[in-house]
Coordinates of N, CA and C in Angstrom, one line a residue:
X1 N 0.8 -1.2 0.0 CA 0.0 0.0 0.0 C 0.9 1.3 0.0
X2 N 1.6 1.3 1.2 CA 2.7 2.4 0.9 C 3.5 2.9 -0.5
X3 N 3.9 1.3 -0.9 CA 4.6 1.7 -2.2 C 3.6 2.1 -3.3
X4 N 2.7 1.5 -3.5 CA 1.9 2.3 -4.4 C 1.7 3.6 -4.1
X5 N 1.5 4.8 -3.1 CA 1.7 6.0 -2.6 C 2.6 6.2 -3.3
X6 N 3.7 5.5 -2.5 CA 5.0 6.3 -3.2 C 5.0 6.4 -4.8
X7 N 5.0 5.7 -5.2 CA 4.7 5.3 -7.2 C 4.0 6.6 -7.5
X8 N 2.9 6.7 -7.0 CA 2.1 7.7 -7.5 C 2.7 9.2 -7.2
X9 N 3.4 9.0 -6.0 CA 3.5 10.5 -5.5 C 4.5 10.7 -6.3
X10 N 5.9 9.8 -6.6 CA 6.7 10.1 -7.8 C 6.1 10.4 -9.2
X11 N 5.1 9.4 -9.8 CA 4.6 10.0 -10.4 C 3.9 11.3 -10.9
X12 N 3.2 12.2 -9.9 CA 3.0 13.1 -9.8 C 4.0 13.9 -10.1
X13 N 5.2 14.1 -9.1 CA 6.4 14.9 -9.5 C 7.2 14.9 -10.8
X14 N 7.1 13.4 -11.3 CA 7.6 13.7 -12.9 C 6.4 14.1 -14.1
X15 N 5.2 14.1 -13.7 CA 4.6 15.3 -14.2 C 4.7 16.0 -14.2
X16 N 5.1 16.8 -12.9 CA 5.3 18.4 -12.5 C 6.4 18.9 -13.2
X17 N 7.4 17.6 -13.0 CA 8.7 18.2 -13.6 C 8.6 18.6 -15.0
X18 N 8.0 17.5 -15.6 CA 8.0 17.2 -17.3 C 7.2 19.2 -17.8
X19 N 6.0 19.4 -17.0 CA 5.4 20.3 -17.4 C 6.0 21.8 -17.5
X20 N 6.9 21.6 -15.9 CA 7.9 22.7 -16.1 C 9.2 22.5 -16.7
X21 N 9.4 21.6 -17.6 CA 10.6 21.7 -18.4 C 10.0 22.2 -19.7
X22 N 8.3 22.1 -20.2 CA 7.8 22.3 -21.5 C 8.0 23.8 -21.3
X23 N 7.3 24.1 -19.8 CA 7.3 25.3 -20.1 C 8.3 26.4 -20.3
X24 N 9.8 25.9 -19.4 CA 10.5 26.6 -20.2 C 11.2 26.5 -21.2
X25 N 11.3 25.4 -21.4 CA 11.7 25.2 -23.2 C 10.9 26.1 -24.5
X26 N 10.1 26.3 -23.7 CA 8.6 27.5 -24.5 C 9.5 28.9 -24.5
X27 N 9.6 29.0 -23.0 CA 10.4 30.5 -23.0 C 11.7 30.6 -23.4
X28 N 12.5 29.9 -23.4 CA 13.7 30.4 -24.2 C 13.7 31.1 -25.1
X29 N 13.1 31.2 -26.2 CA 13.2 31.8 -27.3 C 12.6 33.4 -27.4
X30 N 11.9 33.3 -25.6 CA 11.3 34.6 -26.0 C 11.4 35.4 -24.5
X31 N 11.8 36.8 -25.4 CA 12.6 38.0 -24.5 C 11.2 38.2 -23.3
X32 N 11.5 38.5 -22.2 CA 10.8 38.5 -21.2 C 10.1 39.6 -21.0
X33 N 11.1 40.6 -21.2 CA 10.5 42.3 -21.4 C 9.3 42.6 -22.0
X34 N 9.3 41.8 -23.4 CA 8.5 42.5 -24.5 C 8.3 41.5 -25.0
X35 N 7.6 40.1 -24.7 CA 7.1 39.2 -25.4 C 7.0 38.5 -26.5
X36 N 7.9 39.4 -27.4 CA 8.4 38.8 -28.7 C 9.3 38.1 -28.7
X37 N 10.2 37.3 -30.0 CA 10.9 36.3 -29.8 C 12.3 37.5 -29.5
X38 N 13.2 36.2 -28.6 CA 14.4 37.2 -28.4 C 15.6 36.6 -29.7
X39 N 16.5 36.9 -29.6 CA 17.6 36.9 -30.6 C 17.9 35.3 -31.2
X40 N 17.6 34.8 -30.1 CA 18.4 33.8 -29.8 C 16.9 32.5 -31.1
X41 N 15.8 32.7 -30.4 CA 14.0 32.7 -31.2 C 14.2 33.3 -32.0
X42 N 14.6 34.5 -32.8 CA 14.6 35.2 -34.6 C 15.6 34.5 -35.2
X43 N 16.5 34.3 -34.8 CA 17.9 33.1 -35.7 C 17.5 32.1 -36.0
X44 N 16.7 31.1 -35.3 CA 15.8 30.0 -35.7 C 15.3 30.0 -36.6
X45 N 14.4 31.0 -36.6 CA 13.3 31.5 -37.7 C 14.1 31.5 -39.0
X46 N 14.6 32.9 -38.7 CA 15.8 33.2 -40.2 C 16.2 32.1 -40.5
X47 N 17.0 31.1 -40.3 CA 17.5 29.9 -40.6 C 16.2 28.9 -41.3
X48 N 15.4 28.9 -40.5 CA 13.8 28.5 -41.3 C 13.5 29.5 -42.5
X49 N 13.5 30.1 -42.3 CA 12.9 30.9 -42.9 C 13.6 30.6 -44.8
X50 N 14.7 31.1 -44.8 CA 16.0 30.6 -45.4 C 15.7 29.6 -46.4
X51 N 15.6 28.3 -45.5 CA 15.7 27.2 -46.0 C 14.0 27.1 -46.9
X52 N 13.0 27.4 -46.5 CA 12.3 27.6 -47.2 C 12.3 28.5 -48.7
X53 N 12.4 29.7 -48.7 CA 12.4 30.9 -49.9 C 13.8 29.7 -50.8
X54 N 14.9 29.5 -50.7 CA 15.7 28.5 -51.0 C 15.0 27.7 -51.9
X55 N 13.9 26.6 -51.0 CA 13.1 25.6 -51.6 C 12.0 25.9 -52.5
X56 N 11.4 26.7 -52.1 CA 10.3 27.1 -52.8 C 10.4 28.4 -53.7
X57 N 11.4 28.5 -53.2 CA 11.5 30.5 -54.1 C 10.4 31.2 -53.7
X58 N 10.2 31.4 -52.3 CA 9.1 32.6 -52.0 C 10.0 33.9 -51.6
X59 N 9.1 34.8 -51.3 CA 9.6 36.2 -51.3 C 9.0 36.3 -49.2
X60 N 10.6 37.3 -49.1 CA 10.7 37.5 -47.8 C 11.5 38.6 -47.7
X61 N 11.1 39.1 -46.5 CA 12.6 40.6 -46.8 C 12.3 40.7 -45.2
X62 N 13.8 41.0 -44.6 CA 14.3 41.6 -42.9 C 14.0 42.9 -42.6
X63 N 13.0 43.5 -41.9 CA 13.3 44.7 -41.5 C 14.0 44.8 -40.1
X64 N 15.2 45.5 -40.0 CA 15.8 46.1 -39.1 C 15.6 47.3 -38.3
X65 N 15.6 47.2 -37.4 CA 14.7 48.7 -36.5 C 15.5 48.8 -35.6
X66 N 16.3 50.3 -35.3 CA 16.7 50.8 -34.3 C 15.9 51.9 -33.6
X67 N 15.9 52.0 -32.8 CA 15.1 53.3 -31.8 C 16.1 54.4 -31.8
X68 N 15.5 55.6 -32.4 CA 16.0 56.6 -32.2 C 16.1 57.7 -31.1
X69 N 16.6 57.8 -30.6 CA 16.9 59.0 -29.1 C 16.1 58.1 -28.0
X70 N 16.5 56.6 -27.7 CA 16.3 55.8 -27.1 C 17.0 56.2 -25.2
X71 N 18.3 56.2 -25.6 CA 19.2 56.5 -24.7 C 19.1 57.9 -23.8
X72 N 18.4 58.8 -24.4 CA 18.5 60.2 -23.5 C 16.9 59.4 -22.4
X73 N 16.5 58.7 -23.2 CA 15.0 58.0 -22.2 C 15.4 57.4 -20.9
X74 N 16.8 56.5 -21.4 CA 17.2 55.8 -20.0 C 17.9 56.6 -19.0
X75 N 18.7 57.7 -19.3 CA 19.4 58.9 -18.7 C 18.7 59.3 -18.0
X76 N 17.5 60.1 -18.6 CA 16.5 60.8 -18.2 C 15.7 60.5 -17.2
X77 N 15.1 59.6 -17.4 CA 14.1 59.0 -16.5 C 14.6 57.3 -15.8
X78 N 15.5 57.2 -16.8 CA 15.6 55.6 -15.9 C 15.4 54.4 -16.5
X79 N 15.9 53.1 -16.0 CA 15.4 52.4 -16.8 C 14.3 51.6 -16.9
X80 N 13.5 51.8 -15.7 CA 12.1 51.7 -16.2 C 11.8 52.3 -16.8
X81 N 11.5 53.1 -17.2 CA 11.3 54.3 -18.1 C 11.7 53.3 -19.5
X82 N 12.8 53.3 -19.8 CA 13.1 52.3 -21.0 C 12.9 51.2 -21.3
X83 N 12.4 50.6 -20.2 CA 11.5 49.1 -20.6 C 10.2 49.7 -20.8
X84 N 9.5 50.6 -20.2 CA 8.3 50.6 -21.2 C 8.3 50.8 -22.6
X85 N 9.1 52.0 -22.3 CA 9.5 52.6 -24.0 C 9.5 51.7 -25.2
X86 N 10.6 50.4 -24.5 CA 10.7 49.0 -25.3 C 9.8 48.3 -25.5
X87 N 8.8 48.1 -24.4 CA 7.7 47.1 -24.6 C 6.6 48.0 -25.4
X88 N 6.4 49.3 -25.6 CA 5.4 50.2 -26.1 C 5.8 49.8 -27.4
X89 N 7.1 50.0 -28.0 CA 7.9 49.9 -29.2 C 7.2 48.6 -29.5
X90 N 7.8 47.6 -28.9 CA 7.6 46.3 -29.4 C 5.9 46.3 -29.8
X91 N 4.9 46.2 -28.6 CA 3.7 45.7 -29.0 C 3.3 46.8 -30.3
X92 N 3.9 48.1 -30.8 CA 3.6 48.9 -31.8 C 3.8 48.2 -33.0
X93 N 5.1 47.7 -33.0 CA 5.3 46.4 -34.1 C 5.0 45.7 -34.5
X94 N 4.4 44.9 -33.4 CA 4.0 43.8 -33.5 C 2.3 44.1 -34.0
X95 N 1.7 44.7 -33.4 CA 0.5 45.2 -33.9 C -0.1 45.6 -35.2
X96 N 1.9 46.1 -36.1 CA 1.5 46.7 -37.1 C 1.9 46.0 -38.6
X97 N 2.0 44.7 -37.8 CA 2.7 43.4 -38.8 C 1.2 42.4 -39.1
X98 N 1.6 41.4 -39.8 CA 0.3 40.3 -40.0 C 0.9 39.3 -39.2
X99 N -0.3 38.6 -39.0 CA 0.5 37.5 -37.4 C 1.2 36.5 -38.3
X100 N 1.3 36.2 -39.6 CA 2.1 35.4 -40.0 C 3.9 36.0 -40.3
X101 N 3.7 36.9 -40.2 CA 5.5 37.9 -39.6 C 6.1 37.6 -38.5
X102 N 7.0 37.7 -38.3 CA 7.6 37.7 -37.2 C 8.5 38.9 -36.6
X103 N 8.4 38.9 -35.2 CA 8.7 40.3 -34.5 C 9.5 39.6 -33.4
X104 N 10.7 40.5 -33.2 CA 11.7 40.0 -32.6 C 12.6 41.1 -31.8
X105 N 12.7 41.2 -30.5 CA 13.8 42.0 -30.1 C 15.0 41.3 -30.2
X106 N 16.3 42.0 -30.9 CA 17.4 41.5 -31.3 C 18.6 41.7 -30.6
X107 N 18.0 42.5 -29.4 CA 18.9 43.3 -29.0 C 18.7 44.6 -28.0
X108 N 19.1 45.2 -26.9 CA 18.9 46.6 -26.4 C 17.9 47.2 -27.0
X109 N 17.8 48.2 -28.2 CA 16.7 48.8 -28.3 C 16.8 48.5 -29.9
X110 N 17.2 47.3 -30.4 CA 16.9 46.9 -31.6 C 15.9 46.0 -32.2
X111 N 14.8 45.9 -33.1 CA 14.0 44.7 -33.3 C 14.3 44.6 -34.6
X112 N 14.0 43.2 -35.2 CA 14.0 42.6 -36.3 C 12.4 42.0 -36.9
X113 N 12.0 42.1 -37.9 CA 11.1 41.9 -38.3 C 10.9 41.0 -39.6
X114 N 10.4 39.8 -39.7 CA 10.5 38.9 -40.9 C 9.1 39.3 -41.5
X115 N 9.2 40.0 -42.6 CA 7.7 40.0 -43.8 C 8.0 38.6 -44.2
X116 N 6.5 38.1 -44.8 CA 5.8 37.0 -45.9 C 6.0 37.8 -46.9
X117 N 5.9 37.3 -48.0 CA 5.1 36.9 -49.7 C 5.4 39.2 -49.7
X118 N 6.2 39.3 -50.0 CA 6.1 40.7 -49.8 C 7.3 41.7 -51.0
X119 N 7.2 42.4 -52.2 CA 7.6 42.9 -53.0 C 8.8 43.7 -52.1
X120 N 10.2 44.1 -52.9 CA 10.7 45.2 -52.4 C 10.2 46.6 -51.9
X121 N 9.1 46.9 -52.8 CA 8.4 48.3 -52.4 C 7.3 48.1 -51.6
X122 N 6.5 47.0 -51.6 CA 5.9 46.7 -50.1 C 6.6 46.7 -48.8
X123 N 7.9 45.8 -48.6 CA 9.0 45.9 -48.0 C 9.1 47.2 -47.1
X124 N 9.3 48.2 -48.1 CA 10.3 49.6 -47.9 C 8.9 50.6 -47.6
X125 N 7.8 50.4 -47.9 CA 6.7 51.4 -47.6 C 6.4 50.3 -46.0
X126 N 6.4 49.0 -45.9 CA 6.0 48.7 -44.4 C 6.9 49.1 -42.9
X127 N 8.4 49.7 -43.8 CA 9.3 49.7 -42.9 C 8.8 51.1 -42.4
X128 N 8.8 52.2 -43.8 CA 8.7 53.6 -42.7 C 6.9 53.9 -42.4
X129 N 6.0 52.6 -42.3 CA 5.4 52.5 -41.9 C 5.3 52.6 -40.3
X130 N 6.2 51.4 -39.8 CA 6.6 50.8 -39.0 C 7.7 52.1 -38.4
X131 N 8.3 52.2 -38.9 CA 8.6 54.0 -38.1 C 7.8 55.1 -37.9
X132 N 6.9 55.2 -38.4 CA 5.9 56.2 -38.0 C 5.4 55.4 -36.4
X133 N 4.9 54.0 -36.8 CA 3.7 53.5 -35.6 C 5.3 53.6 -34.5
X134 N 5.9 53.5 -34.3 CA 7.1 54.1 -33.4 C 6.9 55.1 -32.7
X135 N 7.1 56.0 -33.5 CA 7.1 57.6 -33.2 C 5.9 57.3 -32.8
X136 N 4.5 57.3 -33.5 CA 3.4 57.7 -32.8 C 2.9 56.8 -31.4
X137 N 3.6 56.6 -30.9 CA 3.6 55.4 -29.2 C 3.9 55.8 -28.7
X138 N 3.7 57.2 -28.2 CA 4.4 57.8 -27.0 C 4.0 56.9 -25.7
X139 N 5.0 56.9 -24.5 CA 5.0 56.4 -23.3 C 4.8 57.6 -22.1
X140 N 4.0 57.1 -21.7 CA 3.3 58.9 -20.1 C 4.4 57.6 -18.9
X141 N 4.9 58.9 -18.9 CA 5.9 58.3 -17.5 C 5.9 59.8 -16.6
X142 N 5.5 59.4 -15.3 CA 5.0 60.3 -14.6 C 4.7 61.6 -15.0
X143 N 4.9 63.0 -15.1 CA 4.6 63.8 -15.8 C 5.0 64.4 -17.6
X144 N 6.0 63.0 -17.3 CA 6.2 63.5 -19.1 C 5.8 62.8 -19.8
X145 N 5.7 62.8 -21.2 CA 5.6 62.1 -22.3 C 6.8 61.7 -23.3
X146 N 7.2 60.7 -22.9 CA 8.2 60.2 -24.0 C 7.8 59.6 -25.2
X147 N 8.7 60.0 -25.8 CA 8.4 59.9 -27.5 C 9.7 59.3 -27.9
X148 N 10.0 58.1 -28.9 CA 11.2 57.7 -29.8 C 10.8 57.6 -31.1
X149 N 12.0 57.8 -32.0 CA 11.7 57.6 -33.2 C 12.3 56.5 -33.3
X150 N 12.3 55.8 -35.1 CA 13.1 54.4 -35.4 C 13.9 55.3 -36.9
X151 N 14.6 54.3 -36.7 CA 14.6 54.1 -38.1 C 15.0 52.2 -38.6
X152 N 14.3 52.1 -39.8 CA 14.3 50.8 -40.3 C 15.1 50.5 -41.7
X153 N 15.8 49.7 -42.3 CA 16.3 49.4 -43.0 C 15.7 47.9 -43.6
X154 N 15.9 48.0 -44.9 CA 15.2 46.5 -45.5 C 16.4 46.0 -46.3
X155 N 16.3 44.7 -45.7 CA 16.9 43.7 -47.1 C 16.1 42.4 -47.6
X156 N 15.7 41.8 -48.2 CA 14.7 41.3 -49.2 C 15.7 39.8 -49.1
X157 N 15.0 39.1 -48.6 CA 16.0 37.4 -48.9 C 16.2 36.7 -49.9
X158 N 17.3 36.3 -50.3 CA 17.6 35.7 -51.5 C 18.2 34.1 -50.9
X159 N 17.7 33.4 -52.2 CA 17.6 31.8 -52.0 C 19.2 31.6 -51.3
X160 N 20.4 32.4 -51.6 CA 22.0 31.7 -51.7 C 22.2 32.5 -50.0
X161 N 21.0 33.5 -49.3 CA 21.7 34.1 -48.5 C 21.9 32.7 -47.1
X162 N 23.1 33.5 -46.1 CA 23.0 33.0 -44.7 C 22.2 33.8 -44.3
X163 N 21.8 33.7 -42.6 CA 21.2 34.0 -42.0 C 22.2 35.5 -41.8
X164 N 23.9 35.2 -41.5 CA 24.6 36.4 -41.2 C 24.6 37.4 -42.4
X165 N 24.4 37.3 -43.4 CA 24.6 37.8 -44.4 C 22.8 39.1 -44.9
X166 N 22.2 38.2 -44.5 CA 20.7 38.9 -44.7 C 20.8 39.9 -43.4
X167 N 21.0 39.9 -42.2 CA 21.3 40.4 -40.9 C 22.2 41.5 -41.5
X168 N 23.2 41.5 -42.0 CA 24.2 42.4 -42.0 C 24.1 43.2 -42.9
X169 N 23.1 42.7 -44.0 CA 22.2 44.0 -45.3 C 21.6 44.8 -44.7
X170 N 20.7 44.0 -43.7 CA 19.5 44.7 -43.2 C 20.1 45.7 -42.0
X171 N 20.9 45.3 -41.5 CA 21.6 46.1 -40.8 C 22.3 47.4 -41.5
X172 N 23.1 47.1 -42.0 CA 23.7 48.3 -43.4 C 22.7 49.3 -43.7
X173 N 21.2 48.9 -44.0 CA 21.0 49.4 -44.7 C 19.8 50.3 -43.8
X174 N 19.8 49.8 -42.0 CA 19.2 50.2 -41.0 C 20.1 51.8 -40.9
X175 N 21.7 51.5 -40.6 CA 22.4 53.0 -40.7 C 22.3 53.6 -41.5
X176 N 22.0 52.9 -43.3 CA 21.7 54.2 -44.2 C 20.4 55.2 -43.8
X177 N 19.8 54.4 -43.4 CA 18.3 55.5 -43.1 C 18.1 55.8 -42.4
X178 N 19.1 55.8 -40.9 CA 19.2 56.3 -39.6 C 20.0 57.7 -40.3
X179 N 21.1 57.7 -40.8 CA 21.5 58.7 -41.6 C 21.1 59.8 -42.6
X180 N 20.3 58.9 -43.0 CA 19.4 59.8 -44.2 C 17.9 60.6 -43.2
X181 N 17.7 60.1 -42.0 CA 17.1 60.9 -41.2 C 17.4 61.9 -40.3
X182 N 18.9 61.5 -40.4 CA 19.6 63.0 -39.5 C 19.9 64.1 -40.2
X183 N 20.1 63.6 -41.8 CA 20.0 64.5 -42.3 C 19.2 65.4 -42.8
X184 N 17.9 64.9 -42.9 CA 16.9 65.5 -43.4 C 16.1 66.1 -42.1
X185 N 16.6 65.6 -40.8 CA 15.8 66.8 -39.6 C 17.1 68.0 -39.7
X186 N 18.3 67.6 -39.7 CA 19.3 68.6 -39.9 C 18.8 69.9 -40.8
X187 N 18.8 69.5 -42.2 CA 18.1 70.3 -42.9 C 16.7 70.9 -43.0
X188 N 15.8 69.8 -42.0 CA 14.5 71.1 -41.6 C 14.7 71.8 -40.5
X189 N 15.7 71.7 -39.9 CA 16.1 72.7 -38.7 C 16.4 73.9 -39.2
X190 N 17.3 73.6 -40.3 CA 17.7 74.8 -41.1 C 17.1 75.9 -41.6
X191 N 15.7 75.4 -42.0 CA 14.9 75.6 -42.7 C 13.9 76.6 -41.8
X192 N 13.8 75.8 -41.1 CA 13.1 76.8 -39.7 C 14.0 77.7 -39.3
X193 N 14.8 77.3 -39.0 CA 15.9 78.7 -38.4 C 15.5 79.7 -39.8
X194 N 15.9 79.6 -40.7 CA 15.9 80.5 -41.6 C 14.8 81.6 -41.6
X195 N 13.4 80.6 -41.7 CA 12.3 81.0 -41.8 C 12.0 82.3 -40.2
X196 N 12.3 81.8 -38.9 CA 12.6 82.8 -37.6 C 13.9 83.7 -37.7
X197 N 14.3 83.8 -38.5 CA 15.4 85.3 -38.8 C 14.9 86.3 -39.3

């Protein structure tokens, strides 16, 4: 009689166990902050992802997203303050994708974004889409209103790419348009100054 107890009660616990090994084998792949997959869950994907467009020749493109004037948020206010910021960011993205996409923090205040079945100019109008829904997600942290901008860069997957190789376009081509946005507020600063003289 006792041993059957015991059987069972072991039993029980390699249930328990089994359940909490599913469950975090679930979480690994995803950032805790902001509920999307973390770096470690978007690599996977890409590598899937990859091997598919490869096989079938479908169309896929990476958007890369940095947060602009991210850093004066954690200065400023802290870094709670910058986990909301992040998780505001994130569910903004995520919101502004189709659930068959994938949304991924890659990094500090970086996300990665896998489009489906999607043209180069679909691509590049969802990205500064996706920088606008950014900007417009302000975070209310005690009396103020924080505001970040992005900027996104696209690279479009091709059957021969790696996973490092698609990452490092989209990256590339994240700084070209981080660039090409400092310069173009540069030059409407200008513009305004001019116009108050």
């Amino acid at each position: 009689m006792r041993l059957a107890a015991e059987v069972d009660a072991l039993a029980a616990q390699l249930k328990d166990s089994r359940a909490r090994i599913q469950d975090l084998e679930s979480r690994v792949d995803i950032d805790p902050l902001t509920d999307t997959l973390n770096r470690r869950g978007f690599e996977r994907e890409l590598r899937r992802s990859l091997a598919y467009v490869k096989r079938y020749g479908a169309s896929a493109a990476l958007i890369y997203v940095d947060l602009d004037g991210f850093k004066p948020v954690n200065d400023r206010h802290g870094h709670s303050a910058g986990d909301a910021m992040l998780k505001a960011a994130a569910a903004s993205l995520s919101r502004n994708v189709r659930a068959s996409d994938v949304v991924a923090r890659f990094g500090g205040d970086e996300f990665v974004i896998l489009l489906w079945n999607v043209s180069a100019s679909t691509a590049e109008t969802k990205a500064r889409a996706l920088e606008a829904a950014v900007y417009g997600t302000p975070v209310r942290w005690g009396s103020s209103t924080l505001v970040v901008g992005a900027s996104a860069g696209v690279a479009l997957l091709g059957a021969l790419d790696t996973p490092a190789e698609a990452l490092a376009r989209a990256d590339t081509a994240m700084y070209a348009r981080k660039h090409e946005r400092k310069e173009l507020s540069a030059s409407e600063s200008d513009a305004r100054s001019i116009v108050t003289q």
